[in-house]
mmCIF file of C-alpha atoms in Angstrom:
data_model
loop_
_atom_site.group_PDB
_atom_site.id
_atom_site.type_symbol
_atom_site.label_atom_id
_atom_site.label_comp_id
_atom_site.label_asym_id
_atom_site.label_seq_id
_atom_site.Cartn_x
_atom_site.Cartn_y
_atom_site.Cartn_z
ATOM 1 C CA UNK A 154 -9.970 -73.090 -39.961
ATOM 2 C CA UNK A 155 -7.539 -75.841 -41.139
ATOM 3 C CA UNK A 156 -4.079 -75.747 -39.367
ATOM 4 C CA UNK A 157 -1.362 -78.327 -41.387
ATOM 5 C CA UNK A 158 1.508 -79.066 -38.758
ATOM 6 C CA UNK A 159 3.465 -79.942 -41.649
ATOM 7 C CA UNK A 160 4.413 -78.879 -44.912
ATOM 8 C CA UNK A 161 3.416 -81.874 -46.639
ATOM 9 C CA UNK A 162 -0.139 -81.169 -45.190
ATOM 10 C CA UNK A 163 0.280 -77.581 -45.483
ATOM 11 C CA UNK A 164 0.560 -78.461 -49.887
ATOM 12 C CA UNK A 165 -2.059 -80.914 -49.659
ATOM 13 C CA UNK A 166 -4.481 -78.384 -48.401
ATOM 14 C CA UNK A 167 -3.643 -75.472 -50.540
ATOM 15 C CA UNK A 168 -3.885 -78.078 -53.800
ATOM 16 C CA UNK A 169 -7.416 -78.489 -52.807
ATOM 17 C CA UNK A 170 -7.926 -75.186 -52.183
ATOM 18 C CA UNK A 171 -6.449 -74.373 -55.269
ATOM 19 C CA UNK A 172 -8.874 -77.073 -57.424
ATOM 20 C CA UNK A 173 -11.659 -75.744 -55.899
ATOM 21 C CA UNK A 174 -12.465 -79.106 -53.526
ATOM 22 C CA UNK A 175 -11.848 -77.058 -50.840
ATOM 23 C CA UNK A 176 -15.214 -75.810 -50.041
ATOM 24 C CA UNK A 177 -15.493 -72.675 -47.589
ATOM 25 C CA UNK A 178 -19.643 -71.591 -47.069
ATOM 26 C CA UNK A 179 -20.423 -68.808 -44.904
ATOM 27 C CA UNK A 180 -24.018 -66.803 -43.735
ATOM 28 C CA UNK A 181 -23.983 -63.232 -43.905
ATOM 29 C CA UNK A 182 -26.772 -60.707 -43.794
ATOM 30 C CA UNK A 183 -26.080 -57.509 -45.980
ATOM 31 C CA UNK A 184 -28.049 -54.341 -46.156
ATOM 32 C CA UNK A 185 -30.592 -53.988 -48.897
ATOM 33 C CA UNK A 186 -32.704 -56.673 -50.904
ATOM 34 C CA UNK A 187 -30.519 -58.260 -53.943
ATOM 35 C CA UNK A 188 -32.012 -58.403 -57.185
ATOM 36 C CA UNK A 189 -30.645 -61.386 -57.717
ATOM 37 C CA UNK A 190 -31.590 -64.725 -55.486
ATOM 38 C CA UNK A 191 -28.038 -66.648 -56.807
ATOM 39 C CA UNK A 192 -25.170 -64.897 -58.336
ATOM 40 C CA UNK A 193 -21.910 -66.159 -58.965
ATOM 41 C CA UNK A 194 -19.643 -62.928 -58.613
ATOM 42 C CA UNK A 195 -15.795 -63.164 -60.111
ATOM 43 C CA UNK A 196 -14.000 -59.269 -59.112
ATOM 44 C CA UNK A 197 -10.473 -58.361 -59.187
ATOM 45 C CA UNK A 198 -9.736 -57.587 -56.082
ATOM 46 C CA UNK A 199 -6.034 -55.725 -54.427
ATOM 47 C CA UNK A 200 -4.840 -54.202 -51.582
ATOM 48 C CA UNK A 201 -5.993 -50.417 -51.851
ATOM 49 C CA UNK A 202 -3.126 -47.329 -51.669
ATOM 50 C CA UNK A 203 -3.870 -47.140 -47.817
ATOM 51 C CA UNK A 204 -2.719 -50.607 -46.981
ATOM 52 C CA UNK A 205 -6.027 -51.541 -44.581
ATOM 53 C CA UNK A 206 -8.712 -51.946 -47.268
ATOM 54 C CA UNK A 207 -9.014 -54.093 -50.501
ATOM 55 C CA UNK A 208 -10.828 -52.669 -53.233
ATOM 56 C CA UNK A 209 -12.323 -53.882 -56.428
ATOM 57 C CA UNK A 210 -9.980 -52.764 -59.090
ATOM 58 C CA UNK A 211 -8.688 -54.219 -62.992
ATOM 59 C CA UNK A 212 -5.533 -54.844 -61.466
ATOM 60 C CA UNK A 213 -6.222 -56.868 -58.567
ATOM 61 C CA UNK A 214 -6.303 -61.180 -58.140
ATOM 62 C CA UNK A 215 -9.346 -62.594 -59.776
ATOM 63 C CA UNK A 216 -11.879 -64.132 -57.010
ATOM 64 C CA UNK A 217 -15.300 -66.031 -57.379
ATOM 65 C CA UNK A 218 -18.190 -65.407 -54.958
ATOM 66 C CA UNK A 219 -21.305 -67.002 -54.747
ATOM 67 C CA UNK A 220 -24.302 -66.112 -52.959
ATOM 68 C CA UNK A 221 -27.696 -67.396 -52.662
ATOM 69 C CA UNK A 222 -30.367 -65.558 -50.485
ATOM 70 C CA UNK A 223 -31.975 -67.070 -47.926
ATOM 71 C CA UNK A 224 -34.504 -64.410 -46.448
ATOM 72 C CA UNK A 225 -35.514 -60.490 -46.634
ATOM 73 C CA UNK A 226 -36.421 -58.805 -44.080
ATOM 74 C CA UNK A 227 -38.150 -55.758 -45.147
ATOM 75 C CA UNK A 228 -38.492 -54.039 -41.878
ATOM 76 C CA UNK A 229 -34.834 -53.951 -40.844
ATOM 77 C CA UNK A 230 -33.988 -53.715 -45.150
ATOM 78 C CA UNK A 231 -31.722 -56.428 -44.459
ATOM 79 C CA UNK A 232 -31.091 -59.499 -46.485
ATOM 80 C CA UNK A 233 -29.844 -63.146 -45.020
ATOM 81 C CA UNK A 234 -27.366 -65.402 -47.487
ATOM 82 C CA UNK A 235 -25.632 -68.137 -47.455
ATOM 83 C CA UNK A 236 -22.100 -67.208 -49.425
ATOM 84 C CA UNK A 237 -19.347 -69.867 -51.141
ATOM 85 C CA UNK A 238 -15.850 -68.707 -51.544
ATOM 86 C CA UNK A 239 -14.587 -70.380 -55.053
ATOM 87 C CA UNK A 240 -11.242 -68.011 -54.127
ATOM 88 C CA UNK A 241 -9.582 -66.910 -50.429
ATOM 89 C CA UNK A 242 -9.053 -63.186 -50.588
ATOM 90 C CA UNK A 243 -8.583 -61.200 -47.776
ATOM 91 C CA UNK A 244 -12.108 -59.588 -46.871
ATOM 92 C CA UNK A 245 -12.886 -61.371 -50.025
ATOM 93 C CA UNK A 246 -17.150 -61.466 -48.670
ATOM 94 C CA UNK A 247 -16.999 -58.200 -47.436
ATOM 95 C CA UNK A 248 -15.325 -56.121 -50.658
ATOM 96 C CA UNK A 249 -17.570 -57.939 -52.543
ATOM 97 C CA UNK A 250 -20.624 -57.469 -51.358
ATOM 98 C CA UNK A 251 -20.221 -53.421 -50.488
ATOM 99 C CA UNK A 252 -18.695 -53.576 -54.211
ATOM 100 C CA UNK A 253 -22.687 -54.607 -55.710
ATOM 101 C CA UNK A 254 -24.216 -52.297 -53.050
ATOM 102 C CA UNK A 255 -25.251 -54.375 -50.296
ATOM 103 C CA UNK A 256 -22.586 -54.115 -47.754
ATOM 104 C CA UNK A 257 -22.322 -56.677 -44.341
ATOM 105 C CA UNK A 258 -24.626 -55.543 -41.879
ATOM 106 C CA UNK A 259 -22.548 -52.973 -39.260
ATOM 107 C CA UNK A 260 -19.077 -53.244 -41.181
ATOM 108 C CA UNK A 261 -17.618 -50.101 -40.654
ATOM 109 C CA UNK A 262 -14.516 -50.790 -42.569
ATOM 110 C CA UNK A 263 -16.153 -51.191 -46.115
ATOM 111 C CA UNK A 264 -20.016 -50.024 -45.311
ATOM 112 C CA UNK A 265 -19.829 -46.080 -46.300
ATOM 113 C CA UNK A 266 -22.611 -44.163 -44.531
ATOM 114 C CA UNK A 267 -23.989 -43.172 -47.547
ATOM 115 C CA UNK A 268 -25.306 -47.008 -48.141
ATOM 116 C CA UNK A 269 -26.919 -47.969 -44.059
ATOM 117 C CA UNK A 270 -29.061 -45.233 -43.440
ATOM 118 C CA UNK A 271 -30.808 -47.957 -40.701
ATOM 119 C CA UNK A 272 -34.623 -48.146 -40.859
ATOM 120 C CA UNK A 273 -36.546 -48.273 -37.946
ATOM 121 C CA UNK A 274 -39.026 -51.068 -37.390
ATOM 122 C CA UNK A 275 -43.019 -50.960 -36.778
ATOM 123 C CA UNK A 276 -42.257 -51.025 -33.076
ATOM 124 C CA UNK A 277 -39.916 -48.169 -33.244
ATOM 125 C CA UNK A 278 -36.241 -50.208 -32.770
ATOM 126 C CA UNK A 279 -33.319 -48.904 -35.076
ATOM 127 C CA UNK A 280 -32.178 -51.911 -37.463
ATOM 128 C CA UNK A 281 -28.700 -51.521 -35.623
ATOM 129 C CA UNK A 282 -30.008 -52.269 -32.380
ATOM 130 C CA UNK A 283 -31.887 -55.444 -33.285
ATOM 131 C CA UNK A 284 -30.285 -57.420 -35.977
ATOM 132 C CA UNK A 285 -31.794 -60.907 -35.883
ATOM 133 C CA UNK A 286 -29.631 -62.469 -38.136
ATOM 134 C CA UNK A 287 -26.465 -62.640 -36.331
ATOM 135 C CA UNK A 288 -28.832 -62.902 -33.178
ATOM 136 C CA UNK A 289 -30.540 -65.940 -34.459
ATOM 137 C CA UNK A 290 -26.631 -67.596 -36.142
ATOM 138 C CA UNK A 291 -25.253 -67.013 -32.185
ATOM 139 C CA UNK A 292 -26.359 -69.639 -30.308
ATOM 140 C CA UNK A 293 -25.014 -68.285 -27.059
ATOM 141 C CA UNK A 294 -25.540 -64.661 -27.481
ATOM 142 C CA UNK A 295 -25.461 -63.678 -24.184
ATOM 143 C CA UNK A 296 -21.706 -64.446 -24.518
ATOM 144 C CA UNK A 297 -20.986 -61.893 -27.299
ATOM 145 C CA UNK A 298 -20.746 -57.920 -26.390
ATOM 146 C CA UNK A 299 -21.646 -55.546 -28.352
ATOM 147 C CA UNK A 300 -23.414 -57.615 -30.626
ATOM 148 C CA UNK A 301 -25.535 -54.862 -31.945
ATOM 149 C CA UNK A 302 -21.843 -53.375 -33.339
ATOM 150 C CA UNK A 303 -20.594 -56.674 -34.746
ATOM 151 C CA UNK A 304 -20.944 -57.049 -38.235
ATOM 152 C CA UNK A 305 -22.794 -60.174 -39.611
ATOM 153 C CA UNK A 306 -20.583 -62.564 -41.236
ATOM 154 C CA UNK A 307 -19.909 -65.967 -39.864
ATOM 155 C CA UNK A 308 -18.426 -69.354 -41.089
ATOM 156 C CA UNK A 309 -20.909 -72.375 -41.178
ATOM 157 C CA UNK A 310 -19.319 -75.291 -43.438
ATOM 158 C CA UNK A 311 -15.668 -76.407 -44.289
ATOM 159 C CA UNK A 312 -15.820 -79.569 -46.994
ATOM 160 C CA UNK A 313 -12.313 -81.018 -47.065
ATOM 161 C CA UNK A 314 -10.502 -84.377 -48.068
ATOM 162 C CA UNK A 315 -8.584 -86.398 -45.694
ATOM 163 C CA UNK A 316 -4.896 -86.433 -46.628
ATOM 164 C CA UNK A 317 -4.561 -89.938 -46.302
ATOM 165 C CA UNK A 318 -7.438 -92.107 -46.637
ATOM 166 C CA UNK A 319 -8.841 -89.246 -49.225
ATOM 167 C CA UNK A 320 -12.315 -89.205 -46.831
ATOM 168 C CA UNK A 321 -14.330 -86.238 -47.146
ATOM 169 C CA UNK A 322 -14.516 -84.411 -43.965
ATOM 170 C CA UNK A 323 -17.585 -82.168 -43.402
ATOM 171 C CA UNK A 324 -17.291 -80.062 -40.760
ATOM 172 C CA UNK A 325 -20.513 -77.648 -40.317
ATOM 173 C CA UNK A 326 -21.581 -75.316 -36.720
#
């Protein structure tokens, strides 16, 4: 997260956001293996009629996502990415992703039930209950609750330019 304390700041930001030099990389792990290893996704994407989701629609804001798999884990059908917002739409990852078919690991909000039937693994555990890709991206899971209900999206990288001395500023967890 970047927080300007003023509104000079506050432009300078949102110009690089806007010229695509801000760069904003997340991992995810979505149900499913892509067909695709790297996509570069561009959806229209609005607020839908019942003012909590967004939904893919000819009306909406154009947005570009980009995705590049990491790993598939065919016992738990789940795949791990690493995703790069080109655009910052609200639950820009998430709409996205359930839009193609491969919703975010335990995301109630845009995962219908029709899509995570969870599979259960050669020793008998349900995918939900042991999702090693947000398990293995915690670093002090014992910290989180309900981890096994959280769904698996998490920021990594921020690439941004000093406002002054025009430095780029990597900041990666």
């Amino acid at each position: 997260m970047v927080v300007a304390k003023h509104g000079l700041a506050q432009h300078f930001y949102q110009r690089q956001m806007d010229d695509n030099r801000l760069e904003k990389w997340y991992r995810a792990t979505v149900q499913g293996r892509l067909a695709q290893l790297h996509e570069v996704l561009e959806l229209p994407i609005r607020k839908s009629a019942d003012g909590i989701h967004q939904e893919v629609h000819p009306e909406g804001v154009m947005t570009k996502t980009e995705y590049e798999v990491l790993s598939y884990d065919a016992a738990q059908d789940t795949t791990d990415m690493r995703i790069r917002l080109w655009t910052g739409k609200t639950h820009q990852i998430r709409v996205t992703m359930a839009h193609i078919g491969h919703p975010l690991v335990h995301d109630s909000l845009y995962a219908n039930e029709g899509v995570w039937n969870p599979k259960q693994s050669a020793l008998g555990i349900g995918a939900a209950q042991c999702h090693k890709g947000l398990l293995q991206e915690v670093a002090n899971a014992e910290k989180i609750q309900d981890t096994e209900k959280t769904f698996a999206l998490r920021a990594y990288r921020l690439v941004c330019y000093h406002m002054r001395t025009g430095a780029q500023i990597t900041v990666e967890v």
